[in-house]
mmCIF file of C-alpha atoms and ligand atoms in Angstrom:
data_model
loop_
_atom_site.group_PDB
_atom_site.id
_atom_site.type_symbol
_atom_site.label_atom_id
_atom_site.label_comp_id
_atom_site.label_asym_id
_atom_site.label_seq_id
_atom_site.Cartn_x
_atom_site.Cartn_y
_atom_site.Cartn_z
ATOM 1 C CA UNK A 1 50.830 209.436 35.693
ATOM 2 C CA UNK A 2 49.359 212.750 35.917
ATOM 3 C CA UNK A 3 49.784 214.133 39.761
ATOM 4 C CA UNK A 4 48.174 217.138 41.166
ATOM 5 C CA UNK A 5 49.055 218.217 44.608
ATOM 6 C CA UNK A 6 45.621 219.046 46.233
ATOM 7 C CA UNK A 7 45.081 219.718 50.083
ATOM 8 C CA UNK A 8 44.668 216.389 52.758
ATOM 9 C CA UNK A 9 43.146 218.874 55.378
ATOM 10 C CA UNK A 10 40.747 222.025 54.678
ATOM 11 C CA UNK A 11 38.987 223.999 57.350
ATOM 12 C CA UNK A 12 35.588 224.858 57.282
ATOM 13 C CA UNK A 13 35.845 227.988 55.915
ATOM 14 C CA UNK A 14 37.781 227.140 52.808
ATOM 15 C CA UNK A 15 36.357 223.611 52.283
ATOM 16 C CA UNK A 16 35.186 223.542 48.286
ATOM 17 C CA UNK A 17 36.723 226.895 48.123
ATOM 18 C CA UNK A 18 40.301 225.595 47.177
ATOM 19 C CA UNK A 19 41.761 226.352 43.924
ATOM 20 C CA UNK A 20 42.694 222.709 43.460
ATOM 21 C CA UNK A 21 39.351 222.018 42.796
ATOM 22 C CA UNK A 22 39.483 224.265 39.539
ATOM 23 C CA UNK A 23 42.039 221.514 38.012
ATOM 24 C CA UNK A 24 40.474 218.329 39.615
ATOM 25 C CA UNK A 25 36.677 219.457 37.833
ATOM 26 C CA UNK A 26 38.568 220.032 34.747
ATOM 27 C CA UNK A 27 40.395 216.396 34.657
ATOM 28 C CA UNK A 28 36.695 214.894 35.432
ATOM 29 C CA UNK A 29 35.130 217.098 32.229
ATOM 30 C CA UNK A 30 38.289 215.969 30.181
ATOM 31 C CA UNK A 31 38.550 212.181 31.431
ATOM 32 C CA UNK A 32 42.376 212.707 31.975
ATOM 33 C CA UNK A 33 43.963 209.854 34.567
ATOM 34 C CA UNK A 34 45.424 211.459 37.247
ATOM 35 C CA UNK A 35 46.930 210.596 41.292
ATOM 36 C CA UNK A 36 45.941 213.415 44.278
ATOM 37 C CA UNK A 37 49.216 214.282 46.101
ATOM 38 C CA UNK A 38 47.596 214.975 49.417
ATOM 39 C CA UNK A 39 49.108 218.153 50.969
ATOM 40 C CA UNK A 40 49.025 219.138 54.572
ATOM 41 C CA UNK A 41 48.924 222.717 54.963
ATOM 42 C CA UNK A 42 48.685 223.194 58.850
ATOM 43 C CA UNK A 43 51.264 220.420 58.836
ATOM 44 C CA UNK A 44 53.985 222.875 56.669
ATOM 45 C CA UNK A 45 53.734 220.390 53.676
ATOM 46 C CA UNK A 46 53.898 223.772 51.403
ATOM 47 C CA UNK A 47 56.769 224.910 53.121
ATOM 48 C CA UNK A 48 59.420 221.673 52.554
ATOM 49 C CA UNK A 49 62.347 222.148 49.891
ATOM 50 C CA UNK A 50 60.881 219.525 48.057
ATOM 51 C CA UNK A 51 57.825 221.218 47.429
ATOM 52 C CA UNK A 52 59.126 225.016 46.977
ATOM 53 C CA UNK A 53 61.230 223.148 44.237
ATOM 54 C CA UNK A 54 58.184 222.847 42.283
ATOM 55 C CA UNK A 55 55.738 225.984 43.577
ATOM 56 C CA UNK A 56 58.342 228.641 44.928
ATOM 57 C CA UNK A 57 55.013 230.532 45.955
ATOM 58 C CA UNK A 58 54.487 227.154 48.239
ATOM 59 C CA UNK A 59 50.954 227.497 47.187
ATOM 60 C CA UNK A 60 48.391 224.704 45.718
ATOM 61 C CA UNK A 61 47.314 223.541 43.157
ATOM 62 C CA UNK A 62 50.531 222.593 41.188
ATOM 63 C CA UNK A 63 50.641 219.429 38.984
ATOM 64 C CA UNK A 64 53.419 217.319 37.714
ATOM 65 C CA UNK A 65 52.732 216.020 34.529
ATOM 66 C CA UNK A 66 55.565 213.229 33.895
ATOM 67 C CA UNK A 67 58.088 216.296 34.695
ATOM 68 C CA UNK A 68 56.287 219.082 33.111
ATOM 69 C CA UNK A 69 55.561 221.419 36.418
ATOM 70 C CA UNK A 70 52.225 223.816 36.463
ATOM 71 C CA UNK A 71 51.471 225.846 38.484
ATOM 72 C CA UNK A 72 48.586 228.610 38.921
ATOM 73 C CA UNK A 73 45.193 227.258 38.380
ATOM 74 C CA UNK A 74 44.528 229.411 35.108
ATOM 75 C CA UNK A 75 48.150 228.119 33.540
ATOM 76 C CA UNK A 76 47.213 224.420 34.658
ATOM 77 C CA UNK A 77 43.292 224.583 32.817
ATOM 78 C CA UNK A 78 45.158 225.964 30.004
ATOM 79 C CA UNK A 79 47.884 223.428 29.715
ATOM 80 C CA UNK A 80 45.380 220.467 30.124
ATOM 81 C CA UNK A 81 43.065 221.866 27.700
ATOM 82 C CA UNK A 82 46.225 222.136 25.205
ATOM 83 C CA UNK A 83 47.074 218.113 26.154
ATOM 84 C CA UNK A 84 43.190 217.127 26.122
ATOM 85 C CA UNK A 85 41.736 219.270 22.985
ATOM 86 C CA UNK A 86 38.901 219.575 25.475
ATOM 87 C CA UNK A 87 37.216 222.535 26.895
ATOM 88 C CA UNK A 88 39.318 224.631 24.899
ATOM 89 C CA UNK A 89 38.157 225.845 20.872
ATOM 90 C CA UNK A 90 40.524 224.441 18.611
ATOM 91 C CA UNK A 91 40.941 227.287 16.051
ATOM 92 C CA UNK A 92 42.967 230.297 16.831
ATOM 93 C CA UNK A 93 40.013 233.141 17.204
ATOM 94 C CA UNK A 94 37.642 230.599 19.542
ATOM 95 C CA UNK A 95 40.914 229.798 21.887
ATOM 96 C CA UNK A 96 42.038 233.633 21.887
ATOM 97 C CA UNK A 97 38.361 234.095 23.358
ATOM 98 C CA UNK A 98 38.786 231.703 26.291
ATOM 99 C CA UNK A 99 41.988 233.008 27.511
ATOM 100 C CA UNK A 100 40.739 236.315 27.486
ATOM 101 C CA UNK A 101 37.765 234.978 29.892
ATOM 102 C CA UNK A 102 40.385 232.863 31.733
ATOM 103 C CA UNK A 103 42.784 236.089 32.563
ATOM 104 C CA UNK A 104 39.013 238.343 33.102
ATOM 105 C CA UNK A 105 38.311 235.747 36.305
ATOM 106 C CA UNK A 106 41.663 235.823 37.500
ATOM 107 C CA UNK A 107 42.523 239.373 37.100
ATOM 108 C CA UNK A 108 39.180 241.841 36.313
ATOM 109 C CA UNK A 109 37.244 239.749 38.737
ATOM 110 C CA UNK A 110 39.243 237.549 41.426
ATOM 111 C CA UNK A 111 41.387 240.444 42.612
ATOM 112 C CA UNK A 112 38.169 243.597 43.577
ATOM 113 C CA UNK A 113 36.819 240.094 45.166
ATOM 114 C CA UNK A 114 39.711 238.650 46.838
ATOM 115 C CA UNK A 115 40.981 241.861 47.973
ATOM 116 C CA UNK A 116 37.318 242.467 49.828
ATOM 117 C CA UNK A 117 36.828 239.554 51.635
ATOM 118 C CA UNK A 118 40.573 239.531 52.920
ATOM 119 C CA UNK A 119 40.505 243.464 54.060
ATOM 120 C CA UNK A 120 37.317 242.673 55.731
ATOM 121 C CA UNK A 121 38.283 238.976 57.448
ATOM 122 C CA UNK A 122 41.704 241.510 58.806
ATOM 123 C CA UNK A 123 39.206 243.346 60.793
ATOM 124 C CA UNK A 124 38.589 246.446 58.091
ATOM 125 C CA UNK A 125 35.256 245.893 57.342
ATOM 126 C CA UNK A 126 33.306 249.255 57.706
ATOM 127 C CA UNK A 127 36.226 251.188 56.803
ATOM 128 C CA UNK A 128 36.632 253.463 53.756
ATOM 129 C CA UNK A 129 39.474 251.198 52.007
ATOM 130 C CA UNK A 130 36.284 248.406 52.635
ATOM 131 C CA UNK A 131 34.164 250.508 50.543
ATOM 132 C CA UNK A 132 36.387 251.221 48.133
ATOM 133 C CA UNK A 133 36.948 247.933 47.539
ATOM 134 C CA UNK A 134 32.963 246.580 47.849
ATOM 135 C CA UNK A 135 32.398 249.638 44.819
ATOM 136 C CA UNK A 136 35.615 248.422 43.074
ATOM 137 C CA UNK A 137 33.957 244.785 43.173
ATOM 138 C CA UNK A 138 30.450 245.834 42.721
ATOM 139 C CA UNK A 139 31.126 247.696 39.338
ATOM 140 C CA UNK A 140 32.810 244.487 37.731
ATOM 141 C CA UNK A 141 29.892 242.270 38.708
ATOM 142 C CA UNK A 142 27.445 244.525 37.261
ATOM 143 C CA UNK A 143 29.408 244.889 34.069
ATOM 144 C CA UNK A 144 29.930 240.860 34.318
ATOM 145 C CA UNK A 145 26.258 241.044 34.847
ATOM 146 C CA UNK A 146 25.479 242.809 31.476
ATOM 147 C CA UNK A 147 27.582 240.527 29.385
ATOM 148 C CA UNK A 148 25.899 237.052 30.375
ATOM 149 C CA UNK A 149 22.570 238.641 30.257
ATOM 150 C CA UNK A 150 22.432 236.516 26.702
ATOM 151 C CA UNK A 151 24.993 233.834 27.049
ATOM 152 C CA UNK A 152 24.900 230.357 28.541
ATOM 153 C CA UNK A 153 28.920 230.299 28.773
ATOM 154 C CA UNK A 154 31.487 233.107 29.181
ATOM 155 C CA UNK A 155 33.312 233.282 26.447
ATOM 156 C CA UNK A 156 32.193 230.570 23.483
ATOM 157 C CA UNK A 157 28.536 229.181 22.919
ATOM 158 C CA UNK A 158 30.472 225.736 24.789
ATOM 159 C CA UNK A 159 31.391 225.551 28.126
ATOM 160 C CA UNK A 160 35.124 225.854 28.281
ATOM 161 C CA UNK A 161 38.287 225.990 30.920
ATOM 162 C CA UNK A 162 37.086 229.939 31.267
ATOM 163 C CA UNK A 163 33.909 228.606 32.781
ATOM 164 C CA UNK A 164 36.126 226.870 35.391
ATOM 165 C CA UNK A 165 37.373 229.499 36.412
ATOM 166 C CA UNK A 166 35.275 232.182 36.252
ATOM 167 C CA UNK A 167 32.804 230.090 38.334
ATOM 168 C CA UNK A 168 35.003 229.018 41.494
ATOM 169 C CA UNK A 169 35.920 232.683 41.415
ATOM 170 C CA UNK A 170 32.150 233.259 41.740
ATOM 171 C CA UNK A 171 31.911 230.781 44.201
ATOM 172 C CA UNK A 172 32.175 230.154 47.813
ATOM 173 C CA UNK A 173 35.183 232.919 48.381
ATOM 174 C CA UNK A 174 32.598 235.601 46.498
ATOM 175 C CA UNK A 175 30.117 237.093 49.764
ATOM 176 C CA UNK A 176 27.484 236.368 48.417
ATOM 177 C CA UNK A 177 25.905 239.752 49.376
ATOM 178 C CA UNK A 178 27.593 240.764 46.404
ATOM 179 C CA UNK A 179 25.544 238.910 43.936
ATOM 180 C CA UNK A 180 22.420 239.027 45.262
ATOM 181 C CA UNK A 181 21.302 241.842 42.751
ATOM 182 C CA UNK A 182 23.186 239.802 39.974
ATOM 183 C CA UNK A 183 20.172 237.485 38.176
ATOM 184 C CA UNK A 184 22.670 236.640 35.022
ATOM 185 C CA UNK A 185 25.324 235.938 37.273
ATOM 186 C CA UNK A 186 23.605 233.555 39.477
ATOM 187 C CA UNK A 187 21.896 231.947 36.219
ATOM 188 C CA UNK A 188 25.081 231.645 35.067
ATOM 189 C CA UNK A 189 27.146 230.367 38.303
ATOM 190 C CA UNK A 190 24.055 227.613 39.159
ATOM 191 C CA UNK A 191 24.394 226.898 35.478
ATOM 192 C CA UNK A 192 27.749 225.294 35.553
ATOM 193 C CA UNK A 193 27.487 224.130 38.764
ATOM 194 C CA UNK A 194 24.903 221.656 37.698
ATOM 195 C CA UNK A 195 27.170 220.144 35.280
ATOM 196 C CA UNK A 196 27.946 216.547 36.511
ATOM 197 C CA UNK A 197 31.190 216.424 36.609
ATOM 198 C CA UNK A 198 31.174 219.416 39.700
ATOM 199 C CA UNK A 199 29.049 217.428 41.423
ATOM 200 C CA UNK A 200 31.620 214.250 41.170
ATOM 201 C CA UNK A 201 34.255 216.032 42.026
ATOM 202 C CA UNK A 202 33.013 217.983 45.297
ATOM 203 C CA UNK A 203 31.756 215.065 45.967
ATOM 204 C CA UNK A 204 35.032 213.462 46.131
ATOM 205 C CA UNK A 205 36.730 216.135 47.274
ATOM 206 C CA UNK A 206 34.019 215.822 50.490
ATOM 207 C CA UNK A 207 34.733 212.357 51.042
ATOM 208 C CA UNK A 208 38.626 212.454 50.103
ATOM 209 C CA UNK A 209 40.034 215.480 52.066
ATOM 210 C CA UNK A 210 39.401 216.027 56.043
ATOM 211 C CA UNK A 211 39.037 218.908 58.744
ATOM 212 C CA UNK A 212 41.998 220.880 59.849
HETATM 213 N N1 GSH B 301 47.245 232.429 41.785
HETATM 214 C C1 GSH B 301 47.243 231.115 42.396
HETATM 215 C C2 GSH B 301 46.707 231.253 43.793
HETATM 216 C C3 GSH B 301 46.835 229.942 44.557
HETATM 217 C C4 GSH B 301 46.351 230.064 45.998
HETATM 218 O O1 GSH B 301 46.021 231.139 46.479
HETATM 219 N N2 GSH B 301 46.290 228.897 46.660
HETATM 220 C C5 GSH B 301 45.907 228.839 48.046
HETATM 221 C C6 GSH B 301 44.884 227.745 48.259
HETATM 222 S S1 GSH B 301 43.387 227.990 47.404
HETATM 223 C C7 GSH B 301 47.106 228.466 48.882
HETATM 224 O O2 GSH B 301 47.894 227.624 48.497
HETATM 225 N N3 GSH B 301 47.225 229.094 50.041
HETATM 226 C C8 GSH B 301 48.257 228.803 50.966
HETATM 227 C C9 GSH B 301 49.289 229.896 50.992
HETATM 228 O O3 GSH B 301 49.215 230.825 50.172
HETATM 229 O O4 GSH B 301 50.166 229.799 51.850
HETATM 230 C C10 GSH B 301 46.408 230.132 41.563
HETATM 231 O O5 GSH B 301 45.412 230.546 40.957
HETATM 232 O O6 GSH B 301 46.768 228.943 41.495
#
């Protein structure tokens, strides 16, 4: 059986912003059996032997597929894509499309993003490497902006593993002060959040995993 090491404890701030979330809404789309490893994080869970044996970066989300180790939440979409033939084109040109969207929301987008909200939680909010960064972030989302001003998905006319990503890296870690002058993005963003099997798994994910 499929296992994916998710979190057993989130605080408030993170809760539905965890990147196992991108791989458990992907296994609901693609109707793959799987079994949640629960992982305590203020506990030291990513810390043991047992687990740096699998994610040296002791991060989550990492899966175990009947010995075949992911990690990073855009190699684990991927890979189940591959093993589902779901979310993912199946002719060379329509796949070469979504893993140029996949590496876009994990590169061109997650990192002007991430690297804002961390220098600001570490107290450098106001500061000129805090612009930088908000101008860095700002220019992507407007260009972002521009290219779903006529698409319903990111990178094929179907909603693929790219979506997935792209759209928790739009979500919940994104200040959303950011995307306030972003219509397409937001369109695009609600878009996929409506899609049932989000709302199943935060859902579950609500229900499953408690406070730290
Ligand atoms: N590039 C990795 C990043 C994974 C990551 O940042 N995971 C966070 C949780 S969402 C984590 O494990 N943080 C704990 C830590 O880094 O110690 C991916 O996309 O899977």
């Amino acid at each position: 059986m499929l296992k994916v090491y998710g979190f057993a404890r989130v605080n408030k701030m993170a809760r539905g912003n965890t990147r196992d979330l991108r791989v458990l809404w992907a296994l609901e789309e693609m109707g793959l059996p799987f079994e949640i490893v629960g992982i305590d994080h203020p506990n030291h869970d990513l810390d043991s032997p047992s687990y740096r044996a699998l994610n040296p970066f002791g991060q989550i989300p990492t899966i175990d597929d009947d010995g075949v180790v992911v990690t990073e939440s855009g190699a684990i979409l991927l890979y189940l894509a591959r093993k589902s033939g779901k979310l993912l084109p199946h002719d060379l040109a329509g796949e070469a499309q979504v893993l140029r969207w996949s590496v876009a929301a994990l590169s061109t987008i997650e990192v002007p993003v991430l690297s804002l909200w961390f220098v600001n939680l570490s107290g450098g909010k106001g500061t000129k490497p805090s612009e930088a960064l908000h101008d860095w972030a700002d220019m992507r989302l407007k260009q972002l902006d521009g290219w779903l001003a006529n698409r319903q998905f990111i990178a094929t006319d179907d909603f693929t593993v790219a979506d997935i990503l792209m759209t928790h890296v739009l979500g919940g870690g994104t200040d959303p002060g950011l995307l306030k002058p972003y219509a397409n993005i937001l369109a695009y963003r609600a878009r996929c959040n409506e899609r049932p099997a989000w709302k199943k798994t935060l859902a579950a994910y609500n229900e499953r995993v408690e406070a730290a």
